[in-house]
JSON list of C-alpha atoms in Angstrom, two decimals:
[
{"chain": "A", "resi": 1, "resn": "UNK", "atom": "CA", "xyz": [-39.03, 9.04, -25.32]},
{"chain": "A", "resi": 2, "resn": "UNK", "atom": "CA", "xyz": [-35.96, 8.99, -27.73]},
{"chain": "A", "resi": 3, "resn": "UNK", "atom": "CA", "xyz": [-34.49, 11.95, -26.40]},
{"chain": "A", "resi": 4, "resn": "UNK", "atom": "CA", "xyz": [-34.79, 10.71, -22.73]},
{"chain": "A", "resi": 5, "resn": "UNK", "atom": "CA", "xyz": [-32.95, 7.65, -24.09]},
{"chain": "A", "resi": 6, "resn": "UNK", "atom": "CA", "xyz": [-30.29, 9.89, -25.59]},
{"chain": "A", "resi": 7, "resn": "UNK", "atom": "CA", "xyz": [-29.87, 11.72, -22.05]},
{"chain": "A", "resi": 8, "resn": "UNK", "atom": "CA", "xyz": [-29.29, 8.49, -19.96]},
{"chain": "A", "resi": 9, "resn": "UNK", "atom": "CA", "xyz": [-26.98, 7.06, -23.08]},
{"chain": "A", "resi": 10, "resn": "UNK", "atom": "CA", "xyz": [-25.26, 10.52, -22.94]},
{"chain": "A", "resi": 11, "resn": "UNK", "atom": "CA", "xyz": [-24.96, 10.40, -19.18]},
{"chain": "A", "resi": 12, "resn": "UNK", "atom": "CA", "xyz": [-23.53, 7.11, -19.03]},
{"chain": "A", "resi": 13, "resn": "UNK", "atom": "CA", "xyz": [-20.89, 7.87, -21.63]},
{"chain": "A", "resi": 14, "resn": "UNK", "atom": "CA", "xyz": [-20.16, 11.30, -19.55]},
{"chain": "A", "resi": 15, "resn": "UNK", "atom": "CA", "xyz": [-19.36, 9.03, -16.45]},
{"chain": "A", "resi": 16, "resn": "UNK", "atom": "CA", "xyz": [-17.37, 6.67, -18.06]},
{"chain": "A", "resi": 17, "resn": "UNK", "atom": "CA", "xyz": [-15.13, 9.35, -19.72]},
{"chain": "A", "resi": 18, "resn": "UNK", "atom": "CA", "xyz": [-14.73, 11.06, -16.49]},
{"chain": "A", "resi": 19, "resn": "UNK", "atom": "CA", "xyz": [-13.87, 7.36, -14.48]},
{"chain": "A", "resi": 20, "resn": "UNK", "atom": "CA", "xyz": [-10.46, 7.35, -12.77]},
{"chain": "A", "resi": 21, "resn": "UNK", "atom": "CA", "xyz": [-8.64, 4.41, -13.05]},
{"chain": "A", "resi": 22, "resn": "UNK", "atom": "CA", "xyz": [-7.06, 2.49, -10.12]},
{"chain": "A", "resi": 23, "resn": "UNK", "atom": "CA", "xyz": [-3.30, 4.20, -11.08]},
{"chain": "A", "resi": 24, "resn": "UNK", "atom": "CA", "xyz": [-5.36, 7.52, -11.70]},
{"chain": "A", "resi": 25, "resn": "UNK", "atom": "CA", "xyz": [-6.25, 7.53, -7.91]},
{"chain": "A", "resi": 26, "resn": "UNK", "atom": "CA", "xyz": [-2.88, 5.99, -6.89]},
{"chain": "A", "resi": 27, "resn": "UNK", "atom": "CA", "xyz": [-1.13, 9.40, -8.34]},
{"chain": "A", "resi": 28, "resn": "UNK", "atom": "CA", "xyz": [-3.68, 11.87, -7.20]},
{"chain": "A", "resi": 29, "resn": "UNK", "atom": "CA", "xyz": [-4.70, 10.43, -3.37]},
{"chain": "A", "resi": 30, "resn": "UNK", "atom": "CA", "xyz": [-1.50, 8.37, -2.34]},
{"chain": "A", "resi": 31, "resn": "UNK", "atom": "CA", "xyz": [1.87, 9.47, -4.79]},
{"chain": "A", "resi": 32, "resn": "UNK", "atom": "CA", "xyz": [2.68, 12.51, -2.23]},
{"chain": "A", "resi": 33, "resn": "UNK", "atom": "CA", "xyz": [3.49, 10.23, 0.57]},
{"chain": "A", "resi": 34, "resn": "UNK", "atom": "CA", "xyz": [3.83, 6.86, -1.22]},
{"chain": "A", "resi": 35, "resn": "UNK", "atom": "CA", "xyz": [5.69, 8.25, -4.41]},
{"chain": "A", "resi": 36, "resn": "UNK", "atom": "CA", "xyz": [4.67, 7.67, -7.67]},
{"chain": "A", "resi": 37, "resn": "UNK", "atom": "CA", "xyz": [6.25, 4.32, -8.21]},
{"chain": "A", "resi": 38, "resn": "UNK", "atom": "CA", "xyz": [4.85, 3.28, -4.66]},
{"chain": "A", "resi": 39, "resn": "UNK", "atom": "CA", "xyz": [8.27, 3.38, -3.22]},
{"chain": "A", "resi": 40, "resn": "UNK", "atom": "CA", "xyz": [7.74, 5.29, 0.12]},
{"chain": "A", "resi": 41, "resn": "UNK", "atom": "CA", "xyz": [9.38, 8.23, -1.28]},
{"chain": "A", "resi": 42, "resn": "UNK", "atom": "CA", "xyz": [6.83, 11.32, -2.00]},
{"chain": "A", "resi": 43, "resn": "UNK", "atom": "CA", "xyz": [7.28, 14.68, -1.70]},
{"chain": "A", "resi": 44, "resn": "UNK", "atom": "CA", "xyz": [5.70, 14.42, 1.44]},
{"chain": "A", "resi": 45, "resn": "UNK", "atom": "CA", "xyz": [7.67, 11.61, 2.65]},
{"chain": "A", "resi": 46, "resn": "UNK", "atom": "CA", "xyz": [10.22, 13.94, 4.44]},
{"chain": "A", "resi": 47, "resn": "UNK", "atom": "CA", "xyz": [12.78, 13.56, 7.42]},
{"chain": "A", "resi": 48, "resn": "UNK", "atom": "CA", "xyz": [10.87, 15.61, 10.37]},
{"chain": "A", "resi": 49, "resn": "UNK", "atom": "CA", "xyz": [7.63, 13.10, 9.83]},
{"chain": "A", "resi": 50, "resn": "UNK", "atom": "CA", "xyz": [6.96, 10.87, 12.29]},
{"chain": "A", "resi": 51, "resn": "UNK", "atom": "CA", "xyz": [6.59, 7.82, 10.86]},
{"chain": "A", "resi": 52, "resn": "UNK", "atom": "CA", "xyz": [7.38, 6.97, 6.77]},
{"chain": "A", "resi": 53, "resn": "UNK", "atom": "CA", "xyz": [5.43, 5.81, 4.49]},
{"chain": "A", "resi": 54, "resn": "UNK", "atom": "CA", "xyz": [4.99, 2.25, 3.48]},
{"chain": "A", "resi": 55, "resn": "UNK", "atom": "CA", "xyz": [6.82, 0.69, 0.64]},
{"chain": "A", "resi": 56, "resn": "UNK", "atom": "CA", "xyz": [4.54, -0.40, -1.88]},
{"chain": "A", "resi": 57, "resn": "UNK", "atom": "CA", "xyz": [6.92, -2.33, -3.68]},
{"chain": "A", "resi": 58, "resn": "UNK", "atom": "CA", "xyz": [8.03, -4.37, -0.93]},
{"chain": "A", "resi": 59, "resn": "UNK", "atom": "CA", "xyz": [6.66, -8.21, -1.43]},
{"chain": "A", "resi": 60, "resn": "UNK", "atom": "CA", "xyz": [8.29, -8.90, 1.66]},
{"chain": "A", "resi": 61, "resn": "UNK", "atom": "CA", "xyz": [5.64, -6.24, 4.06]},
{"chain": "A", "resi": 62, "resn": "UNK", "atom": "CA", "xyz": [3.00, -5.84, 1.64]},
{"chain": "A", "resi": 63, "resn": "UNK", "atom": "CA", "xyz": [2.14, -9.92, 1.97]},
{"chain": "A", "resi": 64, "resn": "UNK", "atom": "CA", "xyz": [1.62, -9.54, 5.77]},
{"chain": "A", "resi": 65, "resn": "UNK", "atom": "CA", "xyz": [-1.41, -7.55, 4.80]},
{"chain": "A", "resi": 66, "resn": "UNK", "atom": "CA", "xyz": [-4.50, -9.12, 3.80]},
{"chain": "A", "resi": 67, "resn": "UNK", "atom": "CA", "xyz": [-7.11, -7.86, 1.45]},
{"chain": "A", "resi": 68, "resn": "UNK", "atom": "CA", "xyz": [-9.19, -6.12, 4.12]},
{"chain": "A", "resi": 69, "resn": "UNK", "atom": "CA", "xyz": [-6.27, -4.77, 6.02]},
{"chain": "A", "resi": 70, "resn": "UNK", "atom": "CA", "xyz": [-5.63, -2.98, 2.70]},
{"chain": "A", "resi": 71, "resn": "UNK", "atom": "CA", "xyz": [-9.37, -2.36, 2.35]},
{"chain": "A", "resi": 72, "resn": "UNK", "atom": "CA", "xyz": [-9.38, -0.98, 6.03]},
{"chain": "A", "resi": 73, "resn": "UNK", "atom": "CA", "xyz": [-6.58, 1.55, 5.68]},
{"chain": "A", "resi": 74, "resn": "UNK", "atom": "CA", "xyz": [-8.20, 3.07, 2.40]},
{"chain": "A", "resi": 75, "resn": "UNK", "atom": "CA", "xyz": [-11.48, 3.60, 4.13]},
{"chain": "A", "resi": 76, "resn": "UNK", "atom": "CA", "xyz": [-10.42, 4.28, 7.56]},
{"chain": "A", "resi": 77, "resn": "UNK", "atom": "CA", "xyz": [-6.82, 6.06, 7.43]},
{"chain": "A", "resi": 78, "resn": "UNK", "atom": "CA", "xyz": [-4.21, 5.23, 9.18]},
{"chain": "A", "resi": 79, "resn": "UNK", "atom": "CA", "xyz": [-5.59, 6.08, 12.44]},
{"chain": "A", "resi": 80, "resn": "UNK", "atom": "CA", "xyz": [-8.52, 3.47, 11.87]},
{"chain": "A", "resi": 81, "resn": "UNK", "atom": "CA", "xyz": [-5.74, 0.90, 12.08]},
{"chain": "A", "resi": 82, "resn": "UNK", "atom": "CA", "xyz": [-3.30, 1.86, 14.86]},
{"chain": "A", "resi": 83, "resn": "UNK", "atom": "CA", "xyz": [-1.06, 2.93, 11.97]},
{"chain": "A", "resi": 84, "resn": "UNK", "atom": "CA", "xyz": [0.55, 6.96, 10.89]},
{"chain": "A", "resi": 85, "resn": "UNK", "atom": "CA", "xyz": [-2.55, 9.40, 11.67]},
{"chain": "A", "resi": 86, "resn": "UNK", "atom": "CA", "xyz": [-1.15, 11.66, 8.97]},
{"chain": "A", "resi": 87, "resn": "UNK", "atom": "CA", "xyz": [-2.88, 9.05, 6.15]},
{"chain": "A", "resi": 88, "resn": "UNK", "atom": "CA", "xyz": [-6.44, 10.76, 5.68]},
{"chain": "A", "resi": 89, "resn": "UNK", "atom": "CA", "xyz": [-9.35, 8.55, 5.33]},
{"chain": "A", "resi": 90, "resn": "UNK", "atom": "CA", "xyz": [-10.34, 7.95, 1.63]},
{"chain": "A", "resi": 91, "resn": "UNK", "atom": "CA", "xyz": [-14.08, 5.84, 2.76]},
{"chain": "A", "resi": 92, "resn": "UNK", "atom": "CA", "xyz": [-16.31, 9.12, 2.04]},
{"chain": "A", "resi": 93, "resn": "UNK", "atom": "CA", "xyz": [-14.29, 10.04, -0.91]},
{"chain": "A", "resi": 94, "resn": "UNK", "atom": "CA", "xyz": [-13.79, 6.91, -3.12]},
{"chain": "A", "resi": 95, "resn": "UNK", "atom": "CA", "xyz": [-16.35, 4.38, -4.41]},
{"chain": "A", "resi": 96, "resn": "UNK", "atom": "CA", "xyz": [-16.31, 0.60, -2.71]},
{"chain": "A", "resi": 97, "resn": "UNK", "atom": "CA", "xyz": [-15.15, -0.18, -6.18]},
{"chain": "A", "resi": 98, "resn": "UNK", "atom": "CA", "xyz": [-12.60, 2.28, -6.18]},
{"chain": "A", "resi": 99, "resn": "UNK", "atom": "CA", "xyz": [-11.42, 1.35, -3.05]},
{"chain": "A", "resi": 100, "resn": "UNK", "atom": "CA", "xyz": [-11.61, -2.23, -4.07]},
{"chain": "A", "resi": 101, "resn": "UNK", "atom": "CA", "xyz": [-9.43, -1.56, -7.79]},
{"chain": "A", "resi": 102, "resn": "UNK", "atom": "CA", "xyz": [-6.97, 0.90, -5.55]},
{"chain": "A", "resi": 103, "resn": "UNK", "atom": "CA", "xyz": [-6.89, -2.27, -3.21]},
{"chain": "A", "resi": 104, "resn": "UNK", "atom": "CA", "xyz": [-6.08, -4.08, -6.70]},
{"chain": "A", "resi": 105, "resn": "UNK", "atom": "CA", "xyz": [-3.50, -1.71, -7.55]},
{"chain": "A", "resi": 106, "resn": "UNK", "atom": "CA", "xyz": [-1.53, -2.32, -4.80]},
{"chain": "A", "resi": 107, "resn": "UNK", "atom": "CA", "xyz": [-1.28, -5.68, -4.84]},
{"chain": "A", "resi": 108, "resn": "UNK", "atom": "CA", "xyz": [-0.02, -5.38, -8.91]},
{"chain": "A", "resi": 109, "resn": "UNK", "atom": "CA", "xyz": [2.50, -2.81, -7.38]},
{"chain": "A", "resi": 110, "resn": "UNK", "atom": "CA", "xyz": [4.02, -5.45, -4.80]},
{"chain": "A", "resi": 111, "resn": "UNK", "atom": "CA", "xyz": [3.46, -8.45, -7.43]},
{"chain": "A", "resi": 112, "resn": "UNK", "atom": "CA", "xyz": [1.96, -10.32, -3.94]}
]
């Protein structure tokens, strides 16, 4: 019995050591197009694409968008929302919660 309690203790403690944070998915799924700082300006954010991407520091553009437009565009990509089909969908690769803190994120990043 104790040691089965140790496993799920040690388990738990594994999972939260290993937890990205809402910035920690920002820089790994989003930075290359959206830049680090959320400006638009990635790596990826070149010239010969079609479309750039948005400015996540803009107050102005990010307040047109409501929680679950946000929400959407995370789960669904940009295709799932008329918008750049080049922005993969994250909804099979991120956690509701996730998705929900990354939602957070942005709206720290535009202060809206």
């Amino acid at each position: 019995m104790l040691a089965a309690g140790l496993f799920v203790f040690s388990v738990a403690a594994a999972t939260d050591a290993f937890s990205a944070t809402a910035e920690d998915n920002y820089k790994f799924y989003c930075a290359q197009c959206h830049g680090l700082t959320g400006e638009g300006n990635g790596p990826n954010a070149t010239k010969d694409q079609p479309v750039s991407p948005r400015n996540h520091t803009n107050t102005k553009e990010m307040k047109k968008l409501s929680d679950q437009d946000i929400i959407n565009v995370i789960k669904g990509g940009g295709a799932a929302t008329s918008k750049s089909t080049l922005m993969p969908p994250f909804g099979k690769t991120l956690t509701e919660k996730e998705i929900n803190d990354l939602k957070d994120y942005l709206r720290k990043l535009c202060k809206c």
